[in-house]
Short mmCIF file of C-alpha atoms in Angstrom, two decimals:
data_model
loop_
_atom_site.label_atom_id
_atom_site.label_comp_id
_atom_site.label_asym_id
_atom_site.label_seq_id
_atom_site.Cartn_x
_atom_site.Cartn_y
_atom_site.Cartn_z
CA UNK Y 128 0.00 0.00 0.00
CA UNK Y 129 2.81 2.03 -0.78
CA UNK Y 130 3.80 2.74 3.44
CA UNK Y 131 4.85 1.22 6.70
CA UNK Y 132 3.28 -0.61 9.02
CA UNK Y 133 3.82 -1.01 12.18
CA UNK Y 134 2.59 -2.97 14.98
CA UNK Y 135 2.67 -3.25 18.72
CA UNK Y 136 1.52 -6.18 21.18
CA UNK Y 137 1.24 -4.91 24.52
CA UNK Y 138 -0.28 -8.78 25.90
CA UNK Y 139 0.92 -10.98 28.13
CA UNK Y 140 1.66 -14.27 25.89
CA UNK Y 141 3.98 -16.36 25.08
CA UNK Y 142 6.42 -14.58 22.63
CA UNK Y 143 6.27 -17.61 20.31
CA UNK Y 144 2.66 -16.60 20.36
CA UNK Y 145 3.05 -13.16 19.65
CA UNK Y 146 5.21 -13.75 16.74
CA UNK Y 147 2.32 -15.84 15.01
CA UNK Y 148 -0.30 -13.28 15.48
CA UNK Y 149 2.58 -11.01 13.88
CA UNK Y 150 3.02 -13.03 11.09
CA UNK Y 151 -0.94 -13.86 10.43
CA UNK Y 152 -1.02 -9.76 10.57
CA UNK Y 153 1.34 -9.14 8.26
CA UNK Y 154 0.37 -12.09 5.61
CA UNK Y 155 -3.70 -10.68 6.09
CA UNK Y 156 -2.22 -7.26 4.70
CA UNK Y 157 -0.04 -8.63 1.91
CA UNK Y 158 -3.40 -10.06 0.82
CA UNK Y 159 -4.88 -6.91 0.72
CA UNK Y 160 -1.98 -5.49 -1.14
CA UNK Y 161 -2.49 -8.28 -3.71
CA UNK Y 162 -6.21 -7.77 -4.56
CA UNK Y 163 -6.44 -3.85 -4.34
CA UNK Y 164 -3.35 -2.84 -5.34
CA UNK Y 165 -3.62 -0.25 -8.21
CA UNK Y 166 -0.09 -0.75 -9.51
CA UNK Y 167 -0.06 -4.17 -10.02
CA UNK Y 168 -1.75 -5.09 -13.11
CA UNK Y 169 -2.51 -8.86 -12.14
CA UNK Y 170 -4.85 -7.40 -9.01
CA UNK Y 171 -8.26 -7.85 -8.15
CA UNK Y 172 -9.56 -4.33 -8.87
CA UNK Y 173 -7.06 -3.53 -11.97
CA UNK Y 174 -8.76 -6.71 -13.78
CA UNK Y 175 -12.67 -5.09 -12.14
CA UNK Y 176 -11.86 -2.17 -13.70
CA UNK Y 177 -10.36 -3.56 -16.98
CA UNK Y 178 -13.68 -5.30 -17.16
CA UNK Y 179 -12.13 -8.96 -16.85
CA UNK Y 180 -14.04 -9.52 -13.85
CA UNK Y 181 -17.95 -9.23 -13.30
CA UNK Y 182 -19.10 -7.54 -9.73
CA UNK Y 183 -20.29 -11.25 -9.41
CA UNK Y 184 -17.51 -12.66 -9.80
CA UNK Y 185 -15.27 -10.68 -7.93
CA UNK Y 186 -14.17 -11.97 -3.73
CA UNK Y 187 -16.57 -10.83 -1.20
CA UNK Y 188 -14.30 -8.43 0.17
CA UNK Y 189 -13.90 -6.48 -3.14
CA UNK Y 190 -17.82 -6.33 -3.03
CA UNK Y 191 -17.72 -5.05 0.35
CA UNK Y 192 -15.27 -2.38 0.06
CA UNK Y 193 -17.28 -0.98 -2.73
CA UNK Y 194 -20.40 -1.32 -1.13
CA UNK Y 195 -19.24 0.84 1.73
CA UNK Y 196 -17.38 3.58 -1.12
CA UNK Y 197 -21.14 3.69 -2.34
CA UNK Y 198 -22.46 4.70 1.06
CA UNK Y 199 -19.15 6.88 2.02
CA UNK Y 200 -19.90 9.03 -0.81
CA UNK Y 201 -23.59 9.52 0.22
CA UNK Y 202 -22.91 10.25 3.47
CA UNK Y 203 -20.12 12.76 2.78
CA UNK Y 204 -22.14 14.37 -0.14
CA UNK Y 205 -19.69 13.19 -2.74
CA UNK Y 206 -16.38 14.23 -1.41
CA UNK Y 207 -15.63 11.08 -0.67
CA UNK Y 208 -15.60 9.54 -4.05
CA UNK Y 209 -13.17 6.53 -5.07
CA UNK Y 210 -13.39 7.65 -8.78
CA UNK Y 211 -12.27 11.18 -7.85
CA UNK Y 212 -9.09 10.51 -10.21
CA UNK Y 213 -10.89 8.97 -12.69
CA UNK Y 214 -10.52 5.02 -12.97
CA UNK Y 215 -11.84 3.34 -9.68
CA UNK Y 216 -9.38 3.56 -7.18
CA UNK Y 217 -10.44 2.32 -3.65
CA UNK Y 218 -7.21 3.40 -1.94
CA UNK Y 219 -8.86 6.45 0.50
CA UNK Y 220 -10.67 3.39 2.17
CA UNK Y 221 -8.84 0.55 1.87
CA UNK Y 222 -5.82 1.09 3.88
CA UNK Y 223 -7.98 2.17 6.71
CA UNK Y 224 -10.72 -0.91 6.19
CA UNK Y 225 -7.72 -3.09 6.21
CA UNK Y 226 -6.06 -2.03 9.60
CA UNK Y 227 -9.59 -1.93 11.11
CA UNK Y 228 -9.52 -6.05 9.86
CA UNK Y 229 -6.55 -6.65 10.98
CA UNK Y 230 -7.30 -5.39 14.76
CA UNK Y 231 -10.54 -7.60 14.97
CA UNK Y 232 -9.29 -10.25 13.46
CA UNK Y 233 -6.24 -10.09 16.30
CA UNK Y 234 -8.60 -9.56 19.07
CA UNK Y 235 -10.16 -12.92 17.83
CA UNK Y 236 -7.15 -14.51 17.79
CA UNK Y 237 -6.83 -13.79 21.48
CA UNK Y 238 -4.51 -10.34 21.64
CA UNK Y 239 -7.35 -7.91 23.64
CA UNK Y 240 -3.95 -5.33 23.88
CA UNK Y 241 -2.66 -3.92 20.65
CA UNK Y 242 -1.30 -0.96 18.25
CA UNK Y 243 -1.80 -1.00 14.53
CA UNK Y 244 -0.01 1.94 12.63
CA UNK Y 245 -0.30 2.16 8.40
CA UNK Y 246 1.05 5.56 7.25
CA UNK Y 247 -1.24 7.99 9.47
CA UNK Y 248 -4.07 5.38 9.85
CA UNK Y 249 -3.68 3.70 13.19
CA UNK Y 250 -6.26 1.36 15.44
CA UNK Y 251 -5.41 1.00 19.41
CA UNK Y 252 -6.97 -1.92 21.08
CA UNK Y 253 -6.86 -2.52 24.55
CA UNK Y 254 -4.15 -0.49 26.80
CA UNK Y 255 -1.15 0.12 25.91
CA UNK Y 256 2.34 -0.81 27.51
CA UNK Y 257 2.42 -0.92 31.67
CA UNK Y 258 -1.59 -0.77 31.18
CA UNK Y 259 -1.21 3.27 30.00
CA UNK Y 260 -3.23 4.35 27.56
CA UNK Y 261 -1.85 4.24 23.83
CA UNK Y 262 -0.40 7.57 23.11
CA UNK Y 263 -0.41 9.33 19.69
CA UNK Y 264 1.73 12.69 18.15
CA UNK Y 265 -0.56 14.50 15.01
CA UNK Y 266 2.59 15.45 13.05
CA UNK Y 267 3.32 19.46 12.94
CA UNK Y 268 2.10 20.20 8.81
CA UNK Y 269 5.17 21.94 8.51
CA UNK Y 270 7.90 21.29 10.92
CA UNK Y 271 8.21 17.57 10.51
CA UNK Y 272 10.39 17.17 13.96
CA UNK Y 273 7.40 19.21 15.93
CA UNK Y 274 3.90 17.64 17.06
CA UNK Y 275 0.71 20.18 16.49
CA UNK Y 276 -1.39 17.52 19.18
CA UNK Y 277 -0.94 14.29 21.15
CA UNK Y 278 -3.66 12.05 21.86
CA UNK Y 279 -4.11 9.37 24.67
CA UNK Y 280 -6.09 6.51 23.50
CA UNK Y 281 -7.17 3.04 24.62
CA UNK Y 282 -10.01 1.81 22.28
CA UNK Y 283 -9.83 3.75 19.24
CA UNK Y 284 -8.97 5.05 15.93
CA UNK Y 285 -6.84 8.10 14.47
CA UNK Y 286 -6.74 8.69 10.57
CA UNK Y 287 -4.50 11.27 9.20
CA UNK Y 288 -4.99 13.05 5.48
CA UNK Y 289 -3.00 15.82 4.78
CA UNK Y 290 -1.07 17.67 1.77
CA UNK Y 291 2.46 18.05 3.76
CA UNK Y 292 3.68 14.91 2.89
CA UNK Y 293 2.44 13.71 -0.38
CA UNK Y 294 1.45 16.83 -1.51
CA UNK Y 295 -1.70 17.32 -3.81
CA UNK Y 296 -2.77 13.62 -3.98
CA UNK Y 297 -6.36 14.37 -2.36
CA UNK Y 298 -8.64 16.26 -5.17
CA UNK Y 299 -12.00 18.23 -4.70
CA UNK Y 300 -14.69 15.52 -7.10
CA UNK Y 301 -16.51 18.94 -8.07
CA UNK Y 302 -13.80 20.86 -9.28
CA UNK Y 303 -11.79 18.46 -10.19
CA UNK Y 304 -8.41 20.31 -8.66
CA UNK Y 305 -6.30 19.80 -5.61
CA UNK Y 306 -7.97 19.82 -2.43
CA UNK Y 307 -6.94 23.12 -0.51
CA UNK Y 308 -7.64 25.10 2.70
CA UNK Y 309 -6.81 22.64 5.06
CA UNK Y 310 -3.30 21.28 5.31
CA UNK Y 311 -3.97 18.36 7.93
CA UNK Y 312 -7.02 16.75 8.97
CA UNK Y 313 -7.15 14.12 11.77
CA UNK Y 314 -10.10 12.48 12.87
CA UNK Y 315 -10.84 10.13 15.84
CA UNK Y 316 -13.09 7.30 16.58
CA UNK Y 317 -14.25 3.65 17.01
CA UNK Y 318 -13.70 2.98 13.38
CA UNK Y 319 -10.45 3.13 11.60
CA UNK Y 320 -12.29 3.02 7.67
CA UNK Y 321 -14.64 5.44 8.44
CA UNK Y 322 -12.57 8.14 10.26
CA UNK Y 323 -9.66 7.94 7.03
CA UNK Y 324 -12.54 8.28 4.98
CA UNK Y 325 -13.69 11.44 6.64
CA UNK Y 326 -10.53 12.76 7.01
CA UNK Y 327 -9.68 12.29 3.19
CA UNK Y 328 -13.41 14.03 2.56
CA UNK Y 329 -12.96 16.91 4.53
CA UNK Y 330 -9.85 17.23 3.56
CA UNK Y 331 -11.11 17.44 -0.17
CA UNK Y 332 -14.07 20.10 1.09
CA UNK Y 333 -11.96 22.32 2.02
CA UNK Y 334 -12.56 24.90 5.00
CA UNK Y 335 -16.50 23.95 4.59
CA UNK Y 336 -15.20 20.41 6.11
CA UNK Y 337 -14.65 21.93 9.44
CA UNK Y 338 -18.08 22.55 9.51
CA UNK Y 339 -19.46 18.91 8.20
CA UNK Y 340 -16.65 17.65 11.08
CA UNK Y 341 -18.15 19.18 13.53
CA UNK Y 342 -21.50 17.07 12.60
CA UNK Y 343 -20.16 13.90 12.91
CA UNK Y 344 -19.50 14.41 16.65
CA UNK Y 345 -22.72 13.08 17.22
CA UNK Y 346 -21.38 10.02 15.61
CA UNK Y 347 -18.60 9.68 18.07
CA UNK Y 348 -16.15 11.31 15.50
CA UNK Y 349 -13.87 14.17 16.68
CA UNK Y 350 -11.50 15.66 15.12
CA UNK Y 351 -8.09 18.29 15.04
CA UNK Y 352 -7.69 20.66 11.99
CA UNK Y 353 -4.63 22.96 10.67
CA UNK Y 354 -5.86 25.25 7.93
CA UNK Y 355 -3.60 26.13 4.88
CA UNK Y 356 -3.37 29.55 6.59
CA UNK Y 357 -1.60 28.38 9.83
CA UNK Y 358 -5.06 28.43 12.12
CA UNK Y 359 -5.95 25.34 14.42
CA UNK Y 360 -9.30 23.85 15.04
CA UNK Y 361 -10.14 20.79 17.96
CA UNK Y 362 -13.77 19.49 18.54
CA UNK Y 363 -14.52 19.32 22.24
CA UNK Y 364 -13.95 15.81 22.69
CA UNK Y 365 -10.83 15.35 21.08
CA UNK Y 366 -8.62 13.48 23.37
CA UNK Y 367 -5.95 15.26 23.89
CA UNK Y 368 -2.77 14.03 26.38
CA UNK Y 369 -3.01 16.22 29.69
#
C-alpha cells in the first residue's frame, strides 16, 4: 500500500505466540496489497476495472469495500468519491478498512492489547504498555520534527490526510483540482475506515469540512484541523494528552 506498518503487542503471551499473530497480521495485509493494489496489473480491482471480472464474480471483500465507497460518498455528499481521479481507485478506504480487519481479526485470535499503525491510519486496542493508555503525536504540517497535538487513546482510531507529505494527492470531485484550505485533517473514533474516509473528505471540502466535522461528533467522531493559513481547530472531545 505504498507505506509502513507497524505494529505493537502490549499482551501478556507467550512470545512464540506473539510472533504468530505477527506473522498472520502481516500475511492478512499482503493479501490486501495483492487484490487492491492499483499498480499491479494482475490485481483484483485492476482486472474489475479492466472489465475482466464481473461484480459477481469478484471476492466478497472487493464487493464489500465498494459497497461501503457507495455509502461513504452519500454520506459525505460526494467528497468522498473513489473515482475522484478517474478510474476506480479504492485506496482512500482501503488502507484504513484493512487495519480496522486486521485489529478484529487479532482480538479474535486472542490479543485484547494492541497498536496498529499504516502511514497515518492507526487502530489501538486494549491499553497500551504498563496498562497506559496508547499515546499518539498529530505530526506538525510543517515542521516535521514538531507535534501540532498528542492524543491518549485506549479503544480507538486516528486517521491522518494531509497535503504536507504527499502533496496534492487528495482532489476536490466537483472541481476536479487539488484539495486546498486545510493542510492536515485528523479524525478520531471507534472505526479506523470510516474516520480515514472522513478525514480524506474533509480534507477534499476544504474549509467547509470543518463545519461537516463538527457534525459527525454526534457520531462519536472528533476531530483536530490545521488550515492552509496556519489556524488550528479541535472538537470538544478530542482526546488530547493532559
Amino acid at each position: 500500500m505504498g507505506t509502513v506498518v507497524s505494529i505493537e503487542l502490549a499482551d501478556d503471551l507467550p512470545p512464540s505466540e506473539l510472533a504468530d499473530l505477527v506473522s498472520a497480521t502481516c500475511a492478512w495485509l499482503h493479501e490486501v496489497e495483492a487484490r487492491f493494489s492499483t499498480y499491479r496489473e494482475d490485481s483484483e480491482v485492476c482486472r474489475f476495472r479492466r472489465g475482466e471480472l464481473k461484480l459477481a464474480d469478484c471476492s466478497a471483500d472487493l464487493r464489500l469495500v465498494l459497497d461501503r465507497c457507495a455509502d461513504l460518498w452519500r454520506d459525505t455528499d460526494g467528497y468522498f468519491d473513489a473515482h475522484a481521479g478517474g478510474p476506480l481507485d479504492p485506496s482512500g478506504y482501503v488502507k484504513g478498512w484493512s487495519v480496522e480487519v486486521a485489529s478484529q481479526r487479532l482480538a479474535a485470535a486472542g490479543s485484547q492489547r494492541h497498536y496498529i499503525g499504516a502511514g497515518g491510519d492507526i487502530r489501538m486496542r486494549g491499553a497500551g504498555p504498563g496498562g497506559r493508555p496508547w499515546r499518539v503525536g498529530v505530526r506538525h504540517p510543517w515542521e516535521a520534527d514538531k507535534l501540532s497535538w498528542v492524543l491518549e487513546l485506549t479503544d480507538g482510531a486516528v486517521a491522518t490526510s494531509g497535503t504536507y507529505e504527499r502533496g496534492a494527492h487528495v482532489f476536490n470531485p466537483r472541481t476536479g483540482q487539488a484539495a486546498s484550505g486545510l493542510r492536515s485533517v485528523t479524525v478520531v473514533g471507534p472505526d479506523l475506515a470510516v474516520a480515514d474516509a472522513y478525514a480524506t473528505a474533509a480534507l477534499a471540502m476544504g474549509e467547509a469540512g470543518l463545519g461537516w466535522l463538527a457534525k459527525r461528533v454526534a457520531d462519536g467522531y472528533e476531530s483536530a484541523v490545521v488550515t492552509d493559513d496556519g489556524r488550528a481547530f479541535t472538537s470538544p472531545g478530542l482526546p488530547v494528552a493532559a
